[in-house]
Coordinates of C-alpha atoms (C1' of nucleotides) in Angstrom, one line a residue:
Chain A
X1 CA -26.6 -20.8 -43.7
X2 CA -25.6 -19.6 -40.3
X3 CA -22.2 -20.6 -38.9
X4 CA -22.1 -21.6 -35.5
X5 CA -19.1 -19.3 -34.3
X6 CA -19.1 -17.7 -30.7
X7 CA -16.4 -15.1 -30.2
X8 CA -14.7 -14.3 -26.6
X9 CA -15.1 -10.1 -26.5
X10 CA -12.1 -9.9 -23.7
X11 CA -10.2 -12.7 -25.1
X12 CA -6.4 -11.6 -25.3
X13 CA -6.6 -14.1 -28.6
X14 CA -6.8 -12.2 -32.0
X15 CA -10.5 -12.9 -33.4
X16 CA -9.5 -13.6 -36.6
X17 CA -7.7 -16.5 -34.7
X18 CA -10.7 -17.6 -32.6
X19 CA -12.9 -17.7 -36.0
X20 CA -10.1 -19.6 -37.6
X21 CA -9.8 -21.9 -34.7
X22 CA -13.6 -22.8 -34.8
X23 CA -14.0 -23.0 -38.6
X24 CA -11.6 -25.2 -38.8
X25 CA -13.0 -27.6 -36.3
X26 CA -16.4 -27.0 -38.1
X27 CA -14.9 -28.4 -41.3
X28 CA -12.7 -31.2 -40.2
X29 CA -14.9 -32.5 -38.1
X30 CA -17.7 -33.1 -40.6
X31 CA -19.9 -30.8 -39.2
X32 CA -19.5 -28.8 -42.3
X33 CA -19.0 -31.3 -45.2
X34 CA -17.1 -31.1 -48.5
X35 CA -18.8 -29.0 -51.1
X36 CA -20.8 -27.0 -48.3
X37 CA -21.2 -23.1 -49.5
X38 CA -20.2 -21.0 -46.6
X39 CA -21.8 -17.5 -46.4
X40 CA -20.4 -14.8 -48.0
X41 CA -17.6 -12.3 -46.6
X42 CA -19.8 -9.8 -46.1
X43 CA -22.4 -12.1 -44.6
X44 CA -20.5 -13.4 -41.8
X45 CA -18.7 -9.9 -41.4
X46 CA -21.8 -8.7 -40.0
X47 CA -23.3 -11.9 -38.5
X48 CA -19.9 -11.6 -36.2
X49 CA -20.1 -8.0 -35.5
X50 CA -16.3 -7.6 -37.0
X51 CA -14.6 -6.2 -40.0
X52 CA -14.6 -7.8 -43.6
X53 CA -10.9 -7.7 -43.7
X54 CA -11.1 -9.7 -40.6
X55 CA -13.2 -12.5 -42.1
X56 CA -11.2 -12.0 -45.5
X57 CA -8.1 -12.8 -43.6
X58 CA -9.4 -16.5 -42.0
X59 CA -11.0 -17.1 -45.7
X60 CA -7.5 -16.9 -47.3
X61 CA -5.6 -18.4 -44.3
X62 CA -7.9 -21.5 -44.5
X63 CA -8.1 -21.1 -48.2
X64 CA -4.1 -21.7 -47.9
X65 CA -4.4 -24.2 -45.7
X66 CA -6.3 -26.4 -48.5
X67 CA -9.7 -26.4 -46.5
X68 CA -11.3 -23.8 -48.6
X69 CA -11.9 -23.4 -52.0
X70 CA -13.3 -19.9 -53.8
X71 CA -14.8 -19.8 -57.0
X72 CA -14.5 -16.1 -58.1
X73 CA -18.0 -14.9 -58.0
X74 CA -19.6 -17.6 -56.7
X75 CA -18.9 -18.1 -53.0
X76 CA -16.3 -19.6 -50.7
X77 CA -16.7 -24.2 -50.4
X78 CA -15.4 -26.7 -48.1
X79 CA -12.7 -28.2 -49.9
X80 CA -12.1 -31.7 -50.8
X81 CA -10.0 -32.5 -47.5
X82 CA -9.2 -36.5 -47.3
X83 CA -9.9 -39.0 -44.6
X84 CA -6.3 -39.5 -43.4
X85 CA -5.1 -35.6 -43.8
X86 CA -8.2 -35.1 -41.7
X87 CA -7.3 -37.5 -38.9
X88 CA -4.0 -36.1 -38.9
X89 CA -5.5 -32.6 -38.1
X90 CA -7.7 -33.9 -35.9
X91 CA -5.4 -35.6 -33.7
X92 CA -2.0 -33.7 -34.1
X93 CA -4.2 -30.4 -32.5
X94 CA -5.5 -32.2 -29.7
X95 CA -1.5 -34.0 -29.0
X96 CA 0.2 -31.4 -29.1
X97 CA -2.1 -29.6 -26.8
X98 CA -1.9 -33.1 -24.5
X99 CA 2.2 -32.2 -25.0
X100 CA 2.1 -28.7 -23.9
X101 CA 0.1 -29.4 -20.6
X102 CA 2.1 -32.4 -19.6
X103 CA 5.3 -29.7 -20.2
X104 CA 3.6 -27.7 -17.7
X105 CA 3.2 -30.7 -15.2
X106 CA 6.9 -31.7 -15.6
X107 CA 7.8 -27.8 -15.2
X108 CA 6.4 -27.6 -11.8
X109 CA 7.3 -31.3 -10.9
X110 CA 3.9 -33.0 -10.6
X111 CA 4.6 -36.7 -10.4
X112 CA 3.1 -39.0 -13.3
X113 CA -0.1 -40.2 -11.0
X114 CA -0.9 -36.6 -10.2
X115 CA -0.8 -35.4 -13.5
X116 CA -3.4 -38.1 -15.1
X117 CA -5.4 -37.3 -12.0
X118 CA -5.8 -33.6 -13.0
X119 CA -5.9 -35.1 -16.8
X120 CA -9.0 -37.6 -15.5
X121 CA -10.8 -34.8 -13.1
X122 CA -10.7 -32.5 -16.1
X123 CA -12.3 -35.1 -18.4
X124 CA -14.6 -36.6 -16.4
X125 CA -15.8 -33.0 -16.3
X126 CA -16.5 -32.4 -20.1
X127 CA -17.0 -35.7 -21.6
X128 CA -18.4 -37.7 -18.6
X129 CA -18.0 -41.6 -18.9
X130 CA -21.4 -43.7 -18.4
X131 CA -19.9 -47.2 -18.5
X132 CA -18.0 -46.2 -15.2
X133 CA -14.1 -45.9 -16.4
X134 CA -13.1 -42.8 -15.1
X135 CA -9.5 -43.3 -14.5
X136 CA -6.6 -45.7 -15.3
X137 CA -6.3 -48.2 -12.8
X138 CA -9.9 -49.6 -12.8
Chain B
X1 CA 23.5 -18.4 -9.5
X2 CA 22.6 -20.0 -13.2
X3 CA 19.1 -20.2 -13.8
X4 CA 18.3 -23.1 -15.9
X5 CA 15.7 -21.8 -19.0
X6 CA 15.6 -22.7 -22.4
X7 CA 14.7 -20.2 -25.0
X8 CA 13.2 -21.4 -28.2
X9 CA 14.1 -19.1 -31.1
X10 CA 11.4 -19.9 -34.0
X11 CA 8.3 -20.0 -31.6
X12 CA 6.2 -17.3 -31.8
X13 CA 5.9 -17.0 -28.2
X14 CA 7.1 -13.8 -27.4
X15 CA 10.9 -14.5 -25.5
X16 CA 9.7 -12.3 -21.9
X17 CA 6.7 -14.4 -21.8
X18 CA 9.0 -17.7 -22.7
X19 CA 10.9 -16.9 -19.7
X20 CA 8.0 -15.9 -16.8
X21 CA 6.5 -19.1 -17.6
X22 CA 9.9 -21.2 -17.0
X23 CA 10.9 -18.5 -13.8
X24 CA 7.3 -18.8 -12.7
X25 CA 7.7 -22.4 -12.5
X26 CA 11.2 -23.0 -11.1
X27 CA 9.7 -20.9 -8.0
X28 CA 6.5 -22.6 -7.2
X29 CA 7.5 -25.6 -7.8
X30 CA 10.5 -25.0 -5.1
X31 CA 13.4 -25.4 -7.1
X32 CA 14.2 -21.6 -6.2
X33 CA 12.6 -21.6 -2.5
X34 CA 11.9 -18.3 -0.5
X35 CA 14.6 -16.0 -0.7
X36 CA 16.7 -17.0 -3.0
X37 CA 18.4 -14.1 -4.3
X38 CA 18.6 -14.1 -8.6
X39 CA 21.0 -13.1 -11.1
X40 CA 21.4 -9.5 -11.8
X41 CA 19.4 -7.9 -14.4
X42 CA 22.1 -7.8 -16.5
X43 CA 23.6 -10.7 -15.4
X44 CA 20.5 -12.9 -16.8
X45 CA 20.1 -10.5 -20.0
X46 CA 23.8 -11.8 -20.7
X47 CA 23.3 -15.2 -19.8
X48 CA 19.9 -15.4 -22.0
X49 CA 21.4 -13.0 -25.1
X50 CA 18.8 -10.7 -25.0
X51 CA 18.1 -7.2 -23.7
X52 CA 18.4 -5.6 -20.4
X53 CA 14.8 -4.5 -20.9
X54 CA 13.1 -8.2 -21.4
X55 CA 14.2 -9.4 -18.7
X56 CA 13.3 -5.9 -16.5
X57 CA 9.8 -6.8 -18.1
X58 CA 9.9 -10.3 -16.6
X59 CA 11.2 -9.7 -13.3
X60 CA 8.5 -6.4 -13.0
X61 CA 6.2 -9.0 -14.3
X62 CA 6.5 -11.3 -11.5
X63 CA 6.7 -9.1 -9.0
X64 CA 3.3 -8.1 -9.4
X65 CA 2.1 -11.4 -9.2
X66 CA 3.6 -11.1 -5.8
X67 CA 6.6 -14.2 -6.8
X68 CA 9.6 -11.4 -6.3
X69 CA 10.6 -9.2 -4.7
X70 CA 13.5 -6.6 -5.4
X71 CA 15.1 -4.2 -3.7
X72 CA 16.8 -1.5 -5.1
X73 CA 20.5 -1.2 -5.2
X74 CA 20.2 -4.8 -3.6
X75 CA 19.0 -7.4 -6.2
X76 CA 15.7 -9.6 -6.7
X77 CA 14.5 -12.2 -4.8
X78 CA 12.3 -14.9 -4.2
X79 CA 9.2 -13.6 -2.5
X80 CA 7.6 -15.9 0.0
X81 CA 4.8 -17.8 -1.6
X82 CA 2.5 -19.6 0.7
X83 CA 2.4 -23.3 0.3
X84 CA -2.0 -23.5 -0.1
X85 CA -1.0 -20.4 -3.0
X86 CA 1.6 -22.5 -4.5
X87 CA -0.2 -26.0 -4.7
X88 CA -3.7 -23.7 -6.1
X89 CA -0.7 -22.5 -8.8
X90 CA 1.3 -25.6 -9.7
X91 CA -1.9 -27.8 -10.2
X92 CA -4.0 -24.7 -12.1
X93 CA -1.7 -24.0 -14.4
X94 CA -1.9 -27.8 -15.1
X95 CA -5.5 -28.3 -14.8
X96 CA -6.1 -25.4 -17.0
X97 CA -3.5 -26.6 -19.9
X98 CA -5.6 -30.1 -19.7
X99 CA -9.0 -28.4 -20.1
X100 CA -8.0 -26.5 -23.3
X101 CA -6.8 -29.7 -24.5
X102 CA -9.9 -31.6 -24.0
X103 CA -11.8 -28.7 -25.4
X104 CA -9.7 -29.3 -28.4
X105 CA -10.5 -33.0 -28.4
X106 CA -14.2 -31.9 -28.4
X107 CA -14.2 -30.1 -31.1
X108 CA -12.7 -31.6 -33.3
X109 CA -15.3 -34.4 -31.8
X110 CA -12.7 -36.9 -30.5
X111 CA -14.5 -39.4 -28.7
X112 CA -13.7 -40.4 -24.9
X113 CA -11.5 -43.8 -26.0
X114 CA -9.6 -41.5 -28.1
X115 CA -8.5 -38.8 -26.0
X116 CA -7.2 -40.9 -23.6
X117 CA -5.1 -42.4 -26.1
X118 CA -3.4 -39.6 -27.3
X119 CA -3.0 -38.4 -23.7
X120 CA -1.4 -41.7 -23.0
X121 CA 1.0 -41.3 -25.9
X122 CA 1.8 -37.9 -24.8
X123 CA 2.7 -39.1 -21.4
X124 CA 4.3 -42.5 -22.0
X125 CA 6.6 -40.3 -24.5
X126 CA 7.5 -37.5 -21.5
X127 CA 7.3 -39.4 -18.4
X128 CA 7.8 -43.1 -18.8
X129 CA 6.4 -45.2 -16.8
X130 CA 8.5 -47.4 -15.2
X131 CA 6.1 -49.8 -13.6
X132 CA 4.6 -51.2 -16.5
X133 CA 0.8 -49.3 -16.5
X134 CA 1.2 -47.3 -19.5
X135 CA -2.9 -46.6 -19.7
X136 CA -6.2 -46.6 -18.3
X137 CA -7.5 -50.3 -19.3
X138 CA -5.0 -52.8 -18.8
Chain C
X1 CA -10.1 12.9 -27.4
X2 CA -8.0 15.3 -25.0
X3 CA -7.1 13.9 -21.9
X4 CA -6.7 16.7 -19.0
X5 CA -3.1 15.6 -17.5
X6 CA -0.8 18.1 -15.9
X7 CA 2.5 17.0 -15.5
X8 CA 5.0 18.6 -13.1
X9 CA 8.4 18.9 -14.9
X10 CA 10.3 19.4 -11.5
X11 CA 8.7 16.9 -9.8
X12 CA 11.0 13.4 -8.2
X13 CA 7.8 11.6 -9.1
X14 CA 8.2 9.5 -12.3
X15 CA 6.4 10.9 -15.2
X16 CA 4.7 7.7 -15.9
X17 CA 3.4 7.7 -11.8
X18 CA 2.4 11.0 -12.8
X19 CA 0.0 10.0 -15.7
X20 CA -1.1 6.8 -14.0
X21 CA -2.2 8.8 -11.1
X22 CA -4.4 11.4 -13.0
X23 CA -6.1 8.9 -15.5
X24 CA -6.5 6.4 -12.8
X25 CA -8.3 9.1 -10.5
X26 CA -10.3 10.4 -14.1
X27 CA -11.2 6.9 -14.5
X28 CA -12.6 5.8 -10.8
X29 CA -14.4 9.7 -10.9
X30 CA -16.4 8.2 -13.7
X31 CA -14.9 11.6 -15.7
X32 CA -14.1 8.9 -18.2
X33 CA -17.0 6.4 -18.3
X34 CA -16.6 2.3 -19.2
X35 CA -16.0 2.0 -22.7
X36 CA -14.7 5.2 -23.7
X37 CA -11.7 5.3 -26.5
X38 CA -8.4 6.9 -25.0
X39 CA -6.2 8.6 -27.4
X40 CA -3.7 6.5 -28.9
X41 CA -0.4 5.7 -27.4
X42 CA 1.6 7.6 -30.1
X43 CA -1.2 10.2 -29.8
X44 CA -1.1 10.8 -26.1
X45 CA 2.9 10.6 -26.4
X46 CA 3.2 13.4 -28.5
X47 CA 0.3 15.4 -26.4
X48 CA 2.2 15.3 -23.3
X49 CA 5.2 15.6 -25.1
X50 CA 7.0 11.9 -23.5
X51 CA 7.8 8.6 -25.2
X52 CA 5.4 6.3 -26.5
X53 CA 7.0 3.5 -24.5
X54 CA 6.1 5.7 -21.2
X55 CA 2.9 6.0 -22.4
X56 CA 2.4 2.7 -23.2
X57 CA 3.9 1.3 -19.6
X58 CA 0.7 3.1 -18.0
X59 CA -1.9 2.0 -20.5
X60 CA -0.3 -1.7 -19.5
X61 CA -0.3 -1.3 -16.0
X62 CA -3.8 0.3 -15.5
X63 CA -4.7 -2.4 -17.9
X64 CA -2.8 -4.9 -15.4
X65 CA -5.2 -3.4 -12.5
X66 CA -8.4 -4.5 -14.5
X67 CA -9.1 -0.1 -15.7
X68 CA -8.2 -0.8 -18.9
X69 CA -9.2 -3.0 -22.1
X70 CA -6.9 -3.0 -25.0
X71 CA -7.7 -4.5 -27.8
X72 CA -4.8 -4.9 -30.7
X73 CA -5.2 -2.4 -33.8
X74 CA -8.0 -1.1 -32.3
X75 CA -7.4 0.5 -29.4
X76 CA -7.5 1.0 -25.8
X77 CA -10.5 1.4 -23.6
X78 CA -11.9 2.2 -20.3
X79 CA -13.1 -1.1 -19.1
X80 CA -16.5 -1.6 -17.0
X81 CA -15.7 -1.1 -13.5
X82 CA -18.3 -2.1 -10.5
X83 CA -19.3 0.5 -8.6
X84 CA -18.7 -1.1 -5.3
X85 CA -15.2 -1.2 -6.6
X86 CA -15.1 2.1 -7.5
X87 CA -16.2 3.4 -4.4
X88 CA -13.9 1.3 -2.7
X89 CA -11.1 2.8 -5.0
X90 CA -12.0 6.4 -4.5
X91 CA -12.5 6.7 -0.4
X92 CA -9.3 3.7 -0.3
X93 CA -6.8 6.2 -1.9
X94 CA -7.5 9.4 0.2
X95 CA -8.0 7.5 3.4
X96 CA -4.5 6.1 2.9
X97 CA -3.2 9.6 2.3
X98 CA -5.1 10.6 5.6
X99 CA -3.5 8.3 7.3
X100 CA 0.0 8.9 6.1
X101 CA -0.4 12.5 6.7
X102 CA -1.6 12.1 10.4
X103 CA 1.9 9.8 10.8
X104 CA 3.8 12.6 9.9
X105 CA 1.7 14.8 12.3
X106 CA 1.9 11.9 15.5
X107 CA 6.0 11.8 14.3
X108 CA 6.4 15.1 15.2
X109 CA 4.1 15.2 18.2
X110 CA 1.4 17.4 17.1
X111 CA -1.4 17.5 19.6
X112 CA -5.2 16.2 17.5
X113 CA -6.2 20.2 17.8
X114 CA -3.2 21.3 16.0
X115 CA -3.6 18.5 13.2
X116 CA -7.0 19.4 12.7
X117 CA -6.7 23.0 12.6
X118 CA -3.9 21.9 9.9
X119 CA -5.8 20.1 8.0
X120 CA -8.9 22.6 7.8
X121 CA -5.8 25.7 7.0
X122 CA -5.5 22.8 3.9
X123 CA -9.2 22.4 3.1
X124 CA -10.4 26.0 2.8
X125 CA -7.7 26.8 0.8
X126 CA -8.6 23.7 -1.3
X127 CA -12.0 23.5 -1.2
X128 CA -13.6 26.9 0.0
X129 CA -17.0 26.3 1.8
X130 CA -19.8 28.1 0.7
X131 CA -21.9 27.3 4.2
X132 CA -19.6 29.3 6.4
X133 CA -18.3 26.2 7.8
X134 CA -14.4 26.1 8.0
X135 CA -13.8 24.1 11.2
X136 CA -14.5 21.8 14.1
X137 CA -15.7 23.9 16.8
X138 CA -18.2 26.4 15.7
Chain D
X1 CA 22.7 6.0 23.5
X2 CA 20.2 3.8 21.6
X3 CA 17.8 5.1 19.0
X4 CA 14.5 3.8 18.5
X5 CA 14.1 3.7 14.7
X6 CA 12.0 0.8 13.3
X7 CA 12.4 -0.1 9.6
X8 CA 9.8 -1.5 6.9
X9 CA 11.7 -4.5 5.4
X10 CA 9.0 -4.9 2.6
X11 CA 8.5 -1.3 1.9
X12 CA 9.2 0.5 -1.2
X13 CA 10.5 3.4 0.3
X14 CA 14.5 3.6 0.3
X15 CA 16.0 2.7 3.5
X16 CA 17.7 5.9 3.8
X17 CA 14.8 7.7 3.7
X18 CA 12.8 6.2 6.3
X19 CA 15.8 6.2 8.5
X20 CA 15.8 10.0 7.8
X21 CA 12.1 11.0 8.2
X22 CA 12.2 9.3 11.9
X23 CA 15.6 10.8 12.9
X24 CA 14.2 14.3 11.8
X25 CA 11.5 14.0 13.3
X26 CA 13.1 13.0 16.7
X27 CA 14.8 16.1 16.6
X28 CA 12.2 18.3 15.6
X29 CA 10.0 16.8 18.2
X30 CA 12.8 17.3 20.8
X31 CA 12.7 13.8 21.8
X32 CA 16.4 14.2 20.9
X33 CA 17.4 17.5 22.1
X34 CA 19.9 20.5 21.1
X35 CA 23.3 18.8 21.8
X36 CA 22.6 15.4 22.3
X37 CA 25.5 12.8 20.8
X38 CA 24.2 10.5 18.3
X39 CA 25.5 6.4 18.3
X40 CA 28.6 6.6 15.9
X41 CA 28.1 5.2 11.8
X42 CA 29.0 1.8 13.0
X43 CA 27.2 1.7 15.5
X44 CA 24.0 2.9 14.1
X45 CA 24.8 1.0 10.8
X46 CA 25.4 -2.7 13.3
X47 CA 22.0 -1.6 15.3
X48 CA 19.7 -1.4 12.1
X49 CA 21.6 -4.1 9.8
X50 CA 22.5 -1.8 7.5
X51 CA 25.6 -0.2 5.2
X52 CA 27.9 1.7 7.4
X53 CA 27.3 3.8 3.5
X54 CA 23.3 4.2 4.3
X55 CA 23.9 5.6 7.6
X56 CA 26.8 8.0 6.4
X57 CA 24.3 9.2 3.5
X58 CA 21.7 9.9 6.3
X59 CA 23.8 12.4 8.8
X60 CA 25.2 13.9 5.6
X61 CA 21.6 14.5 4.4
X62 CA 20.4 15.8 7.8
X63 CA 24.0 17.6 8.6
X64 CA 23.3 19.6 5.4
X65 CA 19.7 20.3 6.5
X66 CA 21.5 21.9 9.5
X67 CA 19.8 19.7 12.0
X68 CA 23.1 17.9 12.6
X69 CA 26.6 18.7 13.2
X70 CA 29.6 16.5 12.8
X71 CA 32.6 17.2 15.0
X72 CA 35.8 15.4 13.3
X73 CA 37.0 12.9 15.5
X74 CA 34.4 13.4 18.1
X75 CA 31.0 12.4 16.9
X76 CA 27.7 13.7 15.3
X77 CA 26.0 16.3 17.6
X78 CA 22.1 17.3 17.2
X79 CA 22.6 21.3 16.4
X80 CA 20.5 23.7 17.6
X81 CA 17.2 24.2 15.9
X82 CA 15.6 27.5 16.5
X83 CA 11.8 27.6 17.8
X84 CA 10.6 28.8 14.9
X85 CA 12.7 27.1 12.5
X86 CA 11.6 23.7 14.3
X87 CA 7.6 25.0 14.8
X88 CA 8.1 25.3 10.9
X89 CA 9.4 22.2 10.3
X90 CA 7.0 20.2 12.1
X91 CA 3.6 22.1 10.6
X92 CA 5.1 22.2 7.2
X93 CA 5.7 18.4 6.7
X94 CA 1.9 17.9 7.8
X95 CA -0.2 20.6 6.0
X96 CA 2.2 19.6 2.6
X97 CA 0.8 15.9 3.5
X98 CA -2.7 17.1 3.8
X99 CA -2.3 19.1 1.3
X100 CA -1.3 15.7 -0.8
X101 CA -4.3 14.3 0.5
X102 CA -6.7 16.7 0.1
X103 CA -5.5 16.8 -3.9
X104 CA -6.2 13.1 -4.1
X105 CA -9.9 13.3 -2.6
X106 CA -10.3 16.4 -5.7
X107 CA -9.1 14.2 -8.0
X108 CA -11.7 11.6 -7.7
X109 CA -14.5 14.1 -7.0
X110 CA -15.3 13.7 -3.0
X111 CA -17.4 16.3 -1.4
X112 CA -16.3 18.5 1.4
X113 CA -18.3 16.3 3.2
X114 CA -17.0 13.4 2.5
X115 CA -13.3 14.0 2.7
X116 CA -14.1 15.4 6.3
X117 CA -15.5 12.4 7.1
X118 CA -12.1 10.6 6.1
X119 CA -10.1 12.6 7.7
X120 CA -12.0 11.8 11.0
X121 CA -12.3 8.4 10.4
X122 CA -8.5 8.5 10.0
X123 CA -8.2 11.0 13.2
X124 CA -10.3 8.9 15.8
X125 CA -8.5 5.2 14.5
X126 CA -5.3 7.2 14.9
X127 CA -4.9 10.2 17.9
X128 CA -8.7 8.9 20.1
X129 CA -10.3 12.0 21.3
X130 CA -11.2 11.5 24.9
X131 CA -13.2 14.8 25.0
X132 CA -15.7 13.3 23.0
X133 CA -15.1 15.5 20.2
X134 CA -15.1 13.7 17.1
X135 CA -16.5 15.1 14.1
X136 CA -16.8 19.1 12.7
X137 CA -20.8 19.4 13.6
X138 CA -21.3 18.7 17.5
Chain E
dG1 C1' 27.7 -3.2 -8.0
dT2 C1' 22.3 -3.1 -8.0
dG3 C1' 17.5 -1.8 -9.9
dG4 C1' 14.4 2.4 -11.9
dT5 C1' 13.3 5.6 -15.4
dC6 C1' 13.3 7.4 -20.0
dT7 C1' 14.8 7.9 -24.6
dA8 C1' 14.7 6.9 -29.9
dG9 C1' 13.8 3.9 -33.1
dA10 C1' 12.8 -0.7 -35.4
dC11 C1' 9.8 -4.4 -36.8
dC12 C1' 5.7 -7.2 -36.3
dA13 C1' 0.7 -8.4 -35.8
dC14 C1' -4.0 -6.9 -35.9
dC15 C1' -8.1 -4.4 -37.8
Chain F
dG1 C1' -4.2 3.4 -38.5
dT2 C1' -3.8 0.6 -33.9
dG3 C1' -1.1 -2.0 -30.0
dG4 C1' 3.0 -5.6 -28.9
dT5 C1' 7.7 -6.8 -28.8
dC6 C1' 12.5 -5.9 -28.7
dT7 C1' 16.7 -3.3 -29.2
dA8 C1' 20.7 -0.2 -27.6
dG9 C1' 22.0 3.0 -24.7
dA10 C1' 21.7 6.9 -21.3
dC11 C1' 21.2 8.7 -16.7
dC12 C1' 19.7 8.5 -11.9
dA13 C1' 19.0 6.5 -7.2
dC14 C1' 20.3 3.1 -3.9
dG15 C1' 23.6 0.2 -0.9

DNA sequence: GTGGTCTAGACCACC
DNA sequence: GTGGTCTAGACCACG
């Protein structure tokens, strides 16, 4: 199976961060089931153009995380991950992002109507809205 | 002068980088206009407990980005930022905090209804509203 | 690799000005093309016989000025630079020179035949011409 | 007496030093002649908004240069400069900045050709030739 | 007093 | 092995 994994070559962020970012989104949101094998070490090592220790390092982190599981000789699975952990990951990521840009807007004084306008112009941007709600007070 | 920052120990955000983001913001959002002449090197290293050389770092730092100025044998001051520059930086920074968010959200496949919940919480939690529209559909 | 720097011991100019200087001008010659690996910091420390940390202050500010591309524990790099730019660099330096050195030459009242018979006494002894060329008027 | 010395706030260069480079150099040029009485410390210090300390470090500088000489009591006196030693003076500042110059257009590989051509470029913006001699080949 | 340069050495994160 | 951060401390240049 091929992983759908695209890596920033100029990124100051560590790869084995970017994959580990990614992989994880892959698995908790669904994209990649429970039980799904994932390629091998080597596999995805070279798929990725980067090191094996690289790829062995985001195996184990999200091995210790409890998303992975590997069966010695066998492969590397999506672990069991239940319904509520999983909506906790989902959402505590995405809040606490939502927390560290509104610290940003308070840092540099933007008042609360012009920080959901940037929130809303950034939004409407990536996940347009076709029943025509676009911002709060409509 | 006392500059107001807040370092936080256990993040692994390096402490200069901690600091040019708080500085950074204190001068374009105005709070330390044009001119304003800062504490000494060693002054702030004292106030902030750490070395001479972090905060060198973050004062070199930010003079590059054009925000100060320093003159030596004098001290280091607030450069003159124009006020088009400064609006581009306060609501970029923002913007740009939002976006990563949101690309968070997508990824982890948040739907529209959703994101705007959590930005809500985020927001009602750091800057109450005090006018009684807490979110986009009431 | 072996980086060609000379460094003047006697000199008032900082070291690390001294080093930035010379790879700045090796990298804008295209001596050192885009993508080439520089010697490590501890490497090129011990070559020119300085501290890593004055070593490492000019990989981060040529890096700062977009020449460089570091990339943790792996190394640093000569990053792509557009030609246009390049040329921009290369004629921008000396022409600043020029003009400095003409300054000095209307501070002390030199008349423009004396300053250019100065500056071909400098130019033949620099760069001897083969074409029996050595001045304006012949 | 009033002397016409204009400073570069924003400049890098110490303030001591360009107050020195254009008091030298209206000596050597004999704008200020053999004899003449300069404006006292405080005065000097009052007209250019600057430490009474600066402008003491600059007649000490210049004393000790021998272009200056300091009468206790009575004032600072511009000292006699022989011919030669002041013909010296003036070509040596220039050919060591074209010398400077020249070095930087070897460093990133210009032709002969080309660093003529910036040197004239420089020439014509700065000292107009009005005998319509502009270049090396006419 | 101020900032500017440089040192030696430690510890961490990444590949 | 690589670069990244931080420390303590020295010495110089500037005002």
């Amino acid at each position: 199976m091929r992983i759908p994994i695209r890596l920033s070559e100029d990124s100051a962020e560590p790869m084995y961060h970017q994959i580990e970012v990614q992989l994880r989104s892959l698995i908790l949101s669904g994209t990649l089931p429970t039980g799904t094998l994932l390629p091998s070490i080597r596999e995805l090592a070279q798929d990725l153009s980067c090191s094996i220790i690289t790829i062995r390092r985001v195996y184990q982190d999200l091995e210790n995380e409890g998303l992975l599981r590997t069966k010695q000789g066998t492969g590397t699975f999506v672990a069991a991950v239940g319904d509520t952990e999983r909506e906790h990951y989902r959402t505590g990521a995405v809040a606490e992002a939502f927390r560290a840009a509104i610290d940003t807007a308070m840092r540099v004084h933007l008042s609360r109507g012009e920080t959901e306008k940037l929130f809303y112009e950034s939004l409407n941007a990536k996940m347009p809205d076709h029943e025509g709600n676009g911002g709060p007070n409509r």
